[in-house]
Amino acid sequence: MKFMKLGTRPDTFYTEQATRTLISDIPSDLAVQVNDITYLLHKSSLLPKCGLLQRLCSDSSSDSEGVSLELHDIPGGEDAFELCAKYCYGISINISAFNFVPTFCAAKFLQMSDSVDKGNLVGKLESFFDSCILEGWKDSIVTLLATSKLPEWAENLGVVRKCIDSIIEKVLTPPPQVRWSFTYTRPGYAKKQHHSVPKDWWTEDVSDLDIDLFRCIIMALRATYLLLPQLIGEALHVYACRWLPGIMKPKTSSSSASQTEESKAKNKKILETIVTMIPADKGSVSVGFLLRLLQISSYFGVSHVTKTELIRRASLQFDEATVGDLACSASSIELVLAVLESYLKLWKRMSPNASADNSHFLRSIRSVGKLIDSYLQVVARDDNLPVSKFVALAEALPDIARLHHDDLYQAINIYLKEHAELSKADKKRLCRILDCEKLSAEARAHAVKNELLPLRTVVQLLYFEQEKKSSPNHHHHHDLHTNNNHAATSSYSTSSATYNKVLKSTHEVSGSEAKHRPRSSNNIVLESNKDRLALEFERKMNVRGGDQVEEVGSDMGITGGCRLGLDPGKMKIMRRARSDSDYGHKKGR
């Protein structure tokens, strides 16, 4: 950081109450009041260098030698005026990027130009500004930062424009040619052996500026078309992390809740401005950054236009997101659903037939399917997540998005564990989104023994297992389903035909005609599997109790029981047992 030293005399100003006086043998004949401070000075020292004071003293109607003036509107206030006064006395002062702007504005206000006195303060300040401040990196940043206190003066005097031009010129300098000091505190940079200059070396220093000046820098850089969109995006990310609370950890809103209305309004402006500066190029910012902006946007009450734009931009890159990018809470699931719906509209529009013919679109939709199922596994642990939201998000995905339902089953299982008070109706609603055919053998084996699932779901799983084992081509069917979704759909049609054949065979062998018909080997295997399945079903009903037996009976009817190998007589006996049990229970009361 460079500075300029002017004057050689020691500082002899002292304060007495609200008065600043210079130690001198000559009595004061000029009183200048700036805000709440009065300066007792000498016309012989100030007037030769200050054109404004010359004019004001000549216009004064006071007959006495002493003159009193009020300069409350001087830019920079009393501190800037005192620096100019000390310069007039030859007292030593230091000018740097920190105090240049108020001193320069005050000197201009006092008309301390070369036309009044050769080699005056304004000329010296301009020379220092051009040769030192604008040549330095951090000096330009600090000076531009100081202009925010005197925006109109700094703009009219050209300080803002010159600083911005100097900053842009240095940002566009190739990194190997950067020779000036800069701030780069990102983890890992200091540990690099060669200390090469990173491409985004400038982003942290520029992020110190207020949002209006920062926007001027970014928009000017974008207009040059010389920087990669990713570098512009990185600058926006650094600025957001610097100024927006909660951007690093959007899961907690305590910091935002404690903010004043003024700070919320400021943060709202910052967020909305950042969104307008995001380059149109896909990938200029990460999807995680977009999702975090979307999450905190609710805290600051941003406009509907801004939130819609964030949802659109996030949906463009949604297949690149991870669970860590999503805010995993019940309150944020609506935002995830909104981004998903926007993504699906785009996906359907971009993929002509929404089929598996295009490998790129297929990978994209299945990446999103994997993301949503993983996300559901996390939010399923939230006690405040209702079934309706869980099901809405799970059902939003098209069938092609899930190659299998193992991850979805895992999410449902977690939800059932964490919500033990769930009603039967909600359990049915939750498990209705499962496709038994898309569960792996391991998942089906686990689900059949899962006491948390509704008995109707277990019955469906048992039947599918029976139908799968009775089909002579079930191994070939499984391979097709695993490797290609289109082939799985075709195989599913074959499975439906097999289902009808098995159902027909079951009714045929269970009737009276079976006694007079020769038993083929296929019929023997079928009846053996049917008996095993019936025993398994009975075991499940005995474990779960009469309430769920009656539930399955009402849902499936006698025909449903026959499909599982249970004859109508056995179903009637089970219902009668349930009725007798209820009667005995009521009678005991």
XYZ file of C-alpha atoms in Angstrom:
589
model
C 0.000 0.000 0.000
C 1.586 3.285 -1.145
C 1.280 6.682 0.538
C 2.338 10.276 -0.057
C 3.860 12.470 2.667
C 3.319 16.232 2.506
C 4.713 18.902 4.839
C 7.490 18.778 7.400
C 6.264 20.688 10.455
C 5.094 18.779 13.529
C 1.418 18.620 14.377
C 0.537 21.428 16.820
C -3.247 21.132 16.768
C -4.852 20.565 20.136
C -8.441 20.167 21.339
C -10.201 22.130 24.052
C -13.804 21.024 24.482
C -15.342 21.320 20.994
C -12.607 23.603 19.652
C -9.495 22.732 17.676
C -6.742 25.334 17.997
C -3.228 25.675 16.592
C -0.403 26.453 18.983
C 0.889 29.805 17.716
C 2.097 33.184 18.934
C -0.212 34.864 16.441
C -3.829 35.238 17.590
C -6.520 33.501 15.550
C -8.490 35.647 13.092
C -10.458 32.917 11.285
C -13.053 30.682 12.927
C -14.360 27.829 10.769
C -17.161 25.639 12.094
C -17.521 22.157 10.578
C -20.406 20.192 12.076
C -19.861 20.236 15.861
C -16.209 21.324 15.838
C -14.895 24.881 15.593
C -11.396 25.521 14.216
C -9.557 28.676 15.320
C -7.115 29.387 12.478
C -5.280 32.164 10.618
C -6.269 33.820 7.355
C -2.641 34.382 6.403
C -2.060 30.625 6.177
C -5.313 29.380 4.645
C -6.508 32.079 2.262
C -3.497 31.982 -0.136
C -4.251 28.294 -0.904
C -8.053 28.106 -0.590
C -10.001 29.943 -3.300
C -13.326 29.313 -1.540
C -12.143 30.877 1.729
C -10.808 33.889 -0.185
C -14.240 34.495 -1.688
C -16.122 33.897 1.569
C -13.869 36.222 3.565
C -14.120 38.963 0.924
C -17.898 38.705 1.009
C -18.010 38.866 4.801
C -19.691 41.995 6.167
C -17.749 41.881 9.407
C -15.762 45.019 10.087
C -13.471 43.329 12.581
C -10.378 41.433 11.579
C -11.854 38.121 12.785
C -14.090 36.180 10.403
C -16.412 33.293 11.259
C -17.462 30.767 8.596
C -19.606 27.656 8.533
C -18.613 24.790 6.223
C -21.029 22.042 7.257
C -21.429 20.778 3.695
C -17.754 20.141 3.040
C -17.293 16.538 1.745
C -15.410 14.324 4.167
C -16.447 16.416 7.181
C -14.099 17.725 9.844
C -11.414 15.098 9.261
C -10.975 16.025 5.603
C -11.044 19.746 6.376
C -8.358 19.327 9.047
C -6.042 17.543 6.590
C -6.436 20.418 4.123
C -5.825 22.974 6.884
C -2.674 21.172 8.035
C -1.400 21.189 4.470
C -1.843 24.973 4.404
C 0.276 25.263 7.590
C 2.940 22.913 6.218
C 2.202 20.320 8.907
C 3.176 16.763 7.959
C 0.274 14.661 6.601
C 0.111 11.216 4.989
C -2.166 10.550 2.034
C -3.032 6.952 1.121
C -5.789 5.022 -0.586
C -7.718 5.030 2.700
C -8.076 8.826 2.986
C -7.480 9.963 -0.597
C -11.148 10.232 -1.611
C -12.372 12.501 1.244
C -9.197 14.619 1.092
C -9.412 15.031 -2.665
C -13.110 15.939 -2.522
C -12.503 18.443 0.302
C -9.602 20.034 -1.578
C -11.801 20.398 -4.646
C -14.546 21.887 -2.464
C -12.088 24.438 -0.972
C -10.776 25.205 -4.497
C -7.177 24.356 -3.646
C -6.133 24.201 -7.302
C -3.011 25.345 -9.143
C -4.891 28.371 -10.443
C -5.082 29.672 -6.877
C -1.550 28.705 -5.850
C 1.067 26.936 -7.958
C 1.786 23.375 -6.729
C -1.390 23.347 -4.671
C -2.958 20.329 -2.943
C -5.343 19.299 -5.733
C -2.516 18.929 -8.236
C -0.425 16.879 -5.831
C -3.392 14.581 -5.071
C -4.161 14.062 -8.773
C -0.551 13.153 -9.465
C -0.528 10.672 -6.578
C -3.800 9.177 -7.762
C -2.614 8.606 -11.332
C 0.929 7.429 -10.620
C 0.459 5.390 -7.451
C -3.116 4.463 -6.605
C -4.223 3.499 -10.115
C -0.994 1.581 -10.690
C -1.589 -0.581 -7.632
C -4.134 -3.411 -7.283
C -5.210 -3.144 -3.673
C -4.867 0.676 -3.731
C -7.460 0.841 -6.500
C -9.780 -1.516 -4.603
C -9.504 0.442 -1.339
C -9.988 3.772 -3.086
C -13.040 2.517 -4.944
C -14.410 1.144 -1.673
C -14.000 4.595 -0.086
C -16.061 6.237 -2.825
C -19.218 4.649 -1.390
C -19.203 7.322 1.358
C -19.096 10.145 -1.177
C -20.680 8.604 -4.278
C -21.783 11.769 -6.067
C -18.541 13.650 -5.501
C -16.408 10.672 -6.462
C -18.490 10.043 -9.578
C -18.385 13.659 -10.730
C -14.625 13.907 -10.161
C -13.997 10.748 -12.212
C -12.539 8.748 -9.327
C -15.016 5.861 -9.685
C -14.564 5.480 -13.429
C -10.763 5.572 -13.275
C -10.644 3.014 -10.458
C -12.972 0.629 -12.288
C -10.929 0.932 -15.496
C -7.735 0.198 -13.567
C -9.276 -2.855 -11.849
C -10.641 -4.294 -15.096
C -7.302 -3.831 -16.831
C -5.560 -5.812 -14.098
C -8.205 -8.549 -13.987
C -7.728 -9.092 -17.722
C -3.975 -9.418 -17.291
C -2.818 -13.014 -17.986
C -2.109 -14.754 -14.635
C 1.602 -15.408 -15.420
C 2.078 -11.642 -15.753
C 0.504 -10.744 -12.399
C 3.184 -9.169 -10.209
C 1.169 -7.334 -7.590
C -0.095 -8.465 -4.203
C -3.580 -9.945 -3.910
C -5.737 -11.837 -1.409
C -6.260 -15.545 -1.980
C -7.027 -17.466 1.169
C -8.797 -20.490 -0.315
C -7.695 -23.791 1.322
C -4.760 -25.484 -0.330
C -3.377 -22.480 -2.212
C -0.663 -21.633 0.330
C 0.510 -25.243 0.326
C 1.289 -25.278 -3.386
C 4.989 -25.519 -3.989
C 5.189 -23.329 -7.084
C 2.677 -20.705 -5.914
C 1.337 -20.216 -9.419
C -1.226 -17.448 -9.780
C -4.750 -18.965 -10.022
C -7.123 -17.679 -12.674
C -9.573 -16.403 -10.052
C -6.902 -14.555 -8.049
C -8.934 -11.310 -8.158
C -12.285 -12.522 -6.862
C -11.725 -12.135 -3.109
C -10.461 -8.539 -3.264
C -13.289 -7.452 -5.559
C -15.825 -9.025 -3.178
C -15.020 -6.318 -0.600
C -16.931 -3.770 -2.686
C -20.590 -2.982 -2.135
C -23.063 -4.613 -4.496
C -23.463 -1.612 -6.825
C -19.733 -1.186 -7.428
C -19.281 -4.951 -7.656
C -21.975 -5.087 -10.317
C -20.187 -2.365 -12.301
C -16.989 -4.454 -12.264
C -18.713 -7.707 -13.256
C -20.845 -6.225 -16.011
C -17.826 -4.430 -17.469
C -15.845 -7.675 -17.433
C -18.694 -9.572 -19.100
C -18.870 -6.913 -21.815
C -15.254 -7.637 -22.807
C -15.998 -11.334 -23.557
C -12.406 -12.080 -22.551
C -13.107 -14.072 -19.385
C -14.580 -17.540 -19.157
C -18.159 -17.610 -17.810
C -16.926 -19.939 -15.060
C -14.619 -17.175 -13.762
C -17.530 -14.742 -13.619
C -19.536 -17.418 -11.829
C -16.727 -17.996 -9.327
C -16.632 -14.267 -8.555
C -20.380 -14.334 -7.887
C -19.950 -17.365 -5.638
C -17.172 -15.696 -3.628
C -19.229 -12.525 -3.249
C -22.300 -14.441 -2.091
C -20.248 -16.321 0.497
C -18.806 -13.006 1.664
C -22.100 -11.159 2.144
C -25.087 -13.531 2.313
C -25.612 -15.233 5.688
C -26.587 -18.881 5.447
C -25.136 -19.439 1.981
C -22.586 -21.922 3.341
C -25.064 -23.711 5.648
C -28.570 -23.081 4.343
C -30.036 -25.767 6.609
C -30.189 -23.395 9.554
C -32.220 -20.220 9.422
C -31.430 -18.885 12.895
C -28.993 -16.311 11.539
C -31.539 -15.057 9.035
C -34.356 -15.016 11.567
C -32.411 -12.696 13.867
C -31.708 -10.118 11.159
C -33.277 -6.696 11.129
C -35.578 -5.566 8.364
C -32.835 -3.289 7.070
C -30.306 -6.122 6.785
C -32.898 -8.384 5.148
C -33.629 -5.706 2.573
C -29.906 -5.347 1.903
C -29.453 -9.104 1.529
C -32.492 -9.293 -0.728
C -30.936 -6.697 -3.007
C -27.602 -8.543 -3.036
C -29.221 -11.880 -3.884
C -31.436 -10.468 -6.626
C -28.493 -8.582 -8.150
C -26.300 -11.686 -8.121
C -28.981 -13.661 -9.968
C -29.169 -11.011 -12.702
C -25.388 -11.250 -13.215
C -25.174 -15.039 -13.672
C -23.925 -15.708 -17.216
C -26.384 -17.460 -19.502
C -23.851 -20.219 -20.238
C -24.766 -23.550 -18.660
C -22.227 -24.495 -15.998
C -21.054 -20.945 -15.316
C -22.069 -21.596 -11.706
C -22.574 -24.917 -9.989
C -26.004 -26.387 -9.391
C -25.166 -26.567 -5.692
C -24.669 -22.792 -5.606
C -27.975 -22.234 -7.395
C -29.817 -24.520 -4.997
C -28.327 -22.761 -1.956
C -29.367 -19.392 -3.369
C -32.841 -20.798 -3.905
C -32.990 -22.067 -0.337
C -32.043 -18.759 1.325
C -34.209 -16.760 -1.066
C -37.225 -17.673 1.052
C -35.635 -16.064 4.122
C -35.085 -12.728 2.384
C -38.391 -12.601 0.511
C -36.961 -12.176 -2.977
C -39.245 -11.450 -5.898
C -41.160 -14.164 -7.713
C -39.145 -13.418 -10.860
C -35.859 -14.091 -9.069
C -37.077 -17.334 -7.521
C -38.465 -18.540 -10.847
C -35.161 -17.791 -12.549
C -33.253 -19.719 -9.876
C -35.560 -22.707 -10.299
C -35.091 -22.599 -14.075
C -31.313 -22.327 -13.847
C -31.080 -25.106 -11.267
C -33.262 -27.405 -13.370
C -30.853 -27.032 -16.304
C -28.129 -28.701 -14.240
C -30.249 -30.814 -11.898
C -28.736 -34.064 -13.160
C -25.366 -32.850 -11.828
C -26.619 -32.292 -8.277
C -25.844 -34.427 -5.236
C -27.800 -34.988 -2.049
C -25.376 -32.647 -0.292
C -26.482 -29.834 -2.605
C -30.084 -30.173 -1.441
C -31.358 -28.765 1.832
C -32.653 -31.933 3.459
C -35.627 -30.775 5.503
C -39.386 -30.995 5.273
C -39.621 -27.245 4.661
C -37.426 -27.399 1.561
C -39.095 -30.340 -0.191
C -41.422 -27.972 -2.094
C -38.405 -26.258 -3.635
C -36.912 -29.603 -4.634
C -40.217 -30.599 -6.184
C -40.406 -27.289 -8.063
C -36.914 -27.787 -9.502
C -37.745 -31.397 -10.397
C -40.922 -30.389 -12.217
C -39.029 -27.719 -14.139
C -36.372 -30.274 -15.044
C -38.961 -32.785 -16.254
C -40.615 -30.185 -18.503
C -37.238 -29.423 -20.032
C -36.343 -33.117 -20.318
C -39.580 -33.981 -22.095
C -39.121 -31.081 -24.463
C -35.496 -31.977 -25.257
C -35.968 -35.736 -25.620
C -38.264 -36.233 -28.631
C -39.944 -39.474 -27.583
C -38.968 -39.487 -23.891
C -37.674 -43.000 -24.498
C -34.492 -44.883 -23.812
C -33.251 -44.435 -27.379
C -31.010 -41.495 -26.499
C -28.345 -42.543 -24.028
C -27.618 -38.953 -22.933
C -31.199 -38.205 -21.936
C -31.515 -41.639 -20.353
C -28.431 -41.091 -18.187
C -29.726 -37.655 -17.235
C -33.193 -38.786 -16.105
C -31.789 -41.750 -14.202
C -29.234 -39.553 -12.442
C -32.116 -37.397 -11.274
C -34.075 -40.500 -10.260
C -31.142 -41.710 -8.177
C -30.817 -38.232 -6.642
C -34.491 -38.013 -5.664
C -34.548 -41.503 -4.119
C -31.380 -40.734 -2.134
C -32.907 -37.426 -1.068
C -36.077 -39.202 0.066
C -33.974 -41.510 2.232
C -32.596 -38.454 4.042
C -35.810 -36.464 4.472
C -37.685 -39.630 5.497
C -36.066 -39.212 8.919
C -37.746 -35.833 9.417
C -40.639 -36.129 11.854
C -42.364 -33.143 10.235
C -42.524 -34.660 6.745
C -46.112 -35.694 5.889
C -46.879 -38.682 3.701
C -48.415 -36.464 1.037
C -45.152 -34.605 0.384
C -43.126 -37.804 0.365
C -45.478 -39.474 -2.116
C -45.789 -36.341 -4.293
C -42.032 -36.146 -4.774
C -41.667 -39.896 -5.335
C -44.488 -40.018 -7.869
C -43.239 -36.977 -9.780
C -40.579 -39.102 -11.481
C -41.595 -40.997 -14.625
C -41.149 -44.789 -14.709
C -38.105 -44.544 -16.959
C -36.235 -42.597 -14.277
C -35.906 -45.676 -12.055
C -34.097 -48.739 -13.338
C -35.007 -50.459 -10.078
C -37.006 -49.572 -6.953
C -34.473 -50.697 -4.339
C -33.557 -47.126 -3.334
C -37.211 -46.136 -3.205
C -37.984 -49.160 -1.035
C -35.151 -48.165 1.290
C -36.631 -44.649 1.604
C -40.092 -46.061 2.347
C -38.652 -48.449 4.926
C -36.863 -45.558 6.684
C -40.050 -43.487 6.662
C -42.050 -46.329 8.203
C -39.439 -46.779 10.928
C -39.378 -43.081 11.798
C -43.172 -42.669 11.695
C -44.448 -45.575 13.750
C -47.822 -43.897 14.331
C -48.688 -43.979 10.630
C -52.222 -45.140 9.845
C -53.017 -48.137 7.650
C -54.379 -45.869 4.943
C -51.166 -43.833 4.868
C -49.074 -46.991 4.796
C -51.047 -48.236 1.804
C -50.675 -44.890 0.089
C -46.952 -44.926 0.747
C -46.334 -48.464 -0.455
C -48.558 -48.141 -3.512
C -45.731 -46.351 -5.337
C -43.544 -49.478 -5.165
C -43.233 -51.680 -8.246
C -42.591 -55.264 -7.165
C -41.171 -56.156 -10.554
C -38.449 -53.485 -10.165
C -37.223 -54.799 -6.811
C -34.106 -56.946 -6.750
C -34.219 -60.437 -5.258
C -32.464 -59.175 -2.130
C -34.907 -56.284 -1.711
C -37.919 -58.594 -2.201
C -36.523 -61.057 0.330
C -36.170 -58.229 2.847
C -39.600 -56.779 2.056
C -41.408 -60.117 2.482
C -40.101 -60.311 6.039
C -40.589 -56.612 6.775
C -43.215 -56.315 9.511
C -43.591 -52.573 8.817
C -45.101 -53.057 5.369
C -48.849 -53.453 4.909
C -49.892 -57.083 4.423
C -51.335 -56.239 1.025
C -47.868 -55.210 -0.194
C -46.357 -58.422 1.169
C -49.059 -60.465 -0.614
C -48.196 -58.759 -3.875
C -44.517 -59.511 -3.329
C -45.240 -63.166 -2.545
C -47.382 -63.541 -5.632
C -44.759 -61.931 -7.856
C -42.117 -64.265 -6.460
C -44.409 -67.236 -7.176
C -45.159 -66.048 -10.687
C -41.490 -65.361 -11.357
C -40.371 -68.853 -10.269
C -43.164 -70.593 -12.166
C -42.208 -68.842 -15.417
C -39.819 -70.989 -17.503
C -38.048 -67.908 -18.868
C -37.723 -65.908 -15.672
C -33.915 -65.802 -15.786
C -33.999 -64.347 -19.272
C -36.706 -61.907 -18.172
C -34.596 -60.692 -15.238
C -31.563 -60.031 -17.438
C -33.589 -58.023 -19.892
C -35.119 -55.981 -17.097
C -31.768 -55.195 -15.571
C -29.930 -54.225 -18.740
C -32.530 -52.348 -20.752
C -35.660 -50.519 -19.659
C -37.325 -50.901 -23.039
C -36.786 -54.650 -22.991
C -38.104 -54.676 -19.425
C -41.350 -53.162 -20.602
C -41.702 -55.840 -23.264
C -40.832 -58.516 -20.738
C -43.434 -57.097 -18.401
C -46.090 -57.766 -21.064
C -44.854 -61.354 -21.287
C -45.067 -61.529 -17.490
C -48.678 -60.370 -17.598
C -49.521 -63.148 -20.060
C -47.753 -65.629 -17.804
C -49.781 -64.261 -14.884
C -53.009 -65.092 -16.700
C -51.757 -68.588 -17.573
C -50.767 -69.275 -13.974
C -54.104 -67.981 -12.747
C -55.942 -70.172 -15.244
C -53.875 -73.217 -14.349
C -54.469 -72.576 -10.663
C -58.217 -72.586 -11.124
C -58.063 -75.678 -13.314
C -56.051 -77.806 -10.884
C -58.051 -76.620 -7.897
C -61.402 -77.775 -9.334
C -63.017 -81.183 -9.235
C -61.736 -81.996 -12.728
C -58.214 -82.233 -11.356
C -59.118 -85.602 -9.769
C -59.719 -87.231 -13.157
C -56.868 -85.546 -15.082
C -53.326 -86.927 -15.456
C -50.836 -84.796 -13.539
C -48.030 -83.536 -15.737
C -44.641 -82.535 -14.350
C -45.439 -78.826 -14.857
C -48.646 -79.161 -12.871
C -46.826 -80.963 -10.084
C -44.251 -78.131 -9.820
C -46.981 -75.509 -9.954
C -49.000 -77.145 -7.195
C -45.870 -77.576 -5.090
C -45.042 -73.866 -5.409
C -48.664 -73.007 -4.763
C -48.688 -75.010 -1.528
C -45.446 -73.404 -0.376
C -46.789 -69.956 -1.085
C -50.020 -70.708 0.725
C -48.087 -71.816 3.800
C -45.981 -68.670 3.678
C -49.092 -66.535 3.392
C -50.717 -68.307 6.349
C -47.567 -67.795 8.406
C -47.630 -64.089 7.655
C -51.252 -63.780 8.659
C -50.684 -65.674 11.896
C -47.810 -63.350 12.789
C -49.691 -60.146 12.027
C -53.063 -61.055 13.522
C -56.665 -61.155 12.463
C -57.031 -57.432 11.666
C -54.657 -57.603 8.735
C -56.084 -60.952 7.566
C -59.482 -59.358 7.264
C -57.878 -56.386 5.525
C -56.321 -58.557 2.835
C -59.513 -60.549 2.446
C -61.528 -57.412 1.876
C -58.986 -56.022 -0.562
C -58.429 -59.179 -2.592
C -61.623 -61.215 -2.117
C -61.927 -64.955 -2.499
C -60.428 -64.791 -5.962
C -57.307 -63.056 -4.584
C -56.894 -65.829 -2.029
C -57.185 -68.431 -4.763
C -54.434 -66.702 -6.719
C -52.120 -67.333 -3.819
C -53.095 -71.005 -3.539
C -55.650 -70.506 -0.769
C -58.921 -72.294 -1.463
C -62.182 -70.425 -0.757
C -63.011 -72.742 2.142
C -59.801 -71.811 3.920
C -60.456 -68.099 3.432
C -63.953 -68.497 4.902
C -62.577 -70.401 7.911
C -60.056 -67.582 8.523
C -62.788 -64.962 8.359
C -64.940 -67.012 10.733
C -62.009 -67.290 13.130
C -61.631 -63.529 13.012
C -65.364 -63.079 13.702
C -65.283 -65.528 16.610
C -62.251 -63.793 18.037
C -63.996 -60.417 17.908
C -67.072 -61.901 19.505
C -65.116 -63.495 22.321
C -63.260 -60.292 22.913
C -66.450 -58.242 23.093
C -68.120 -60.836 25.311
C -65.180 -60.787 27.694
C -65.671 -57.059 28.114
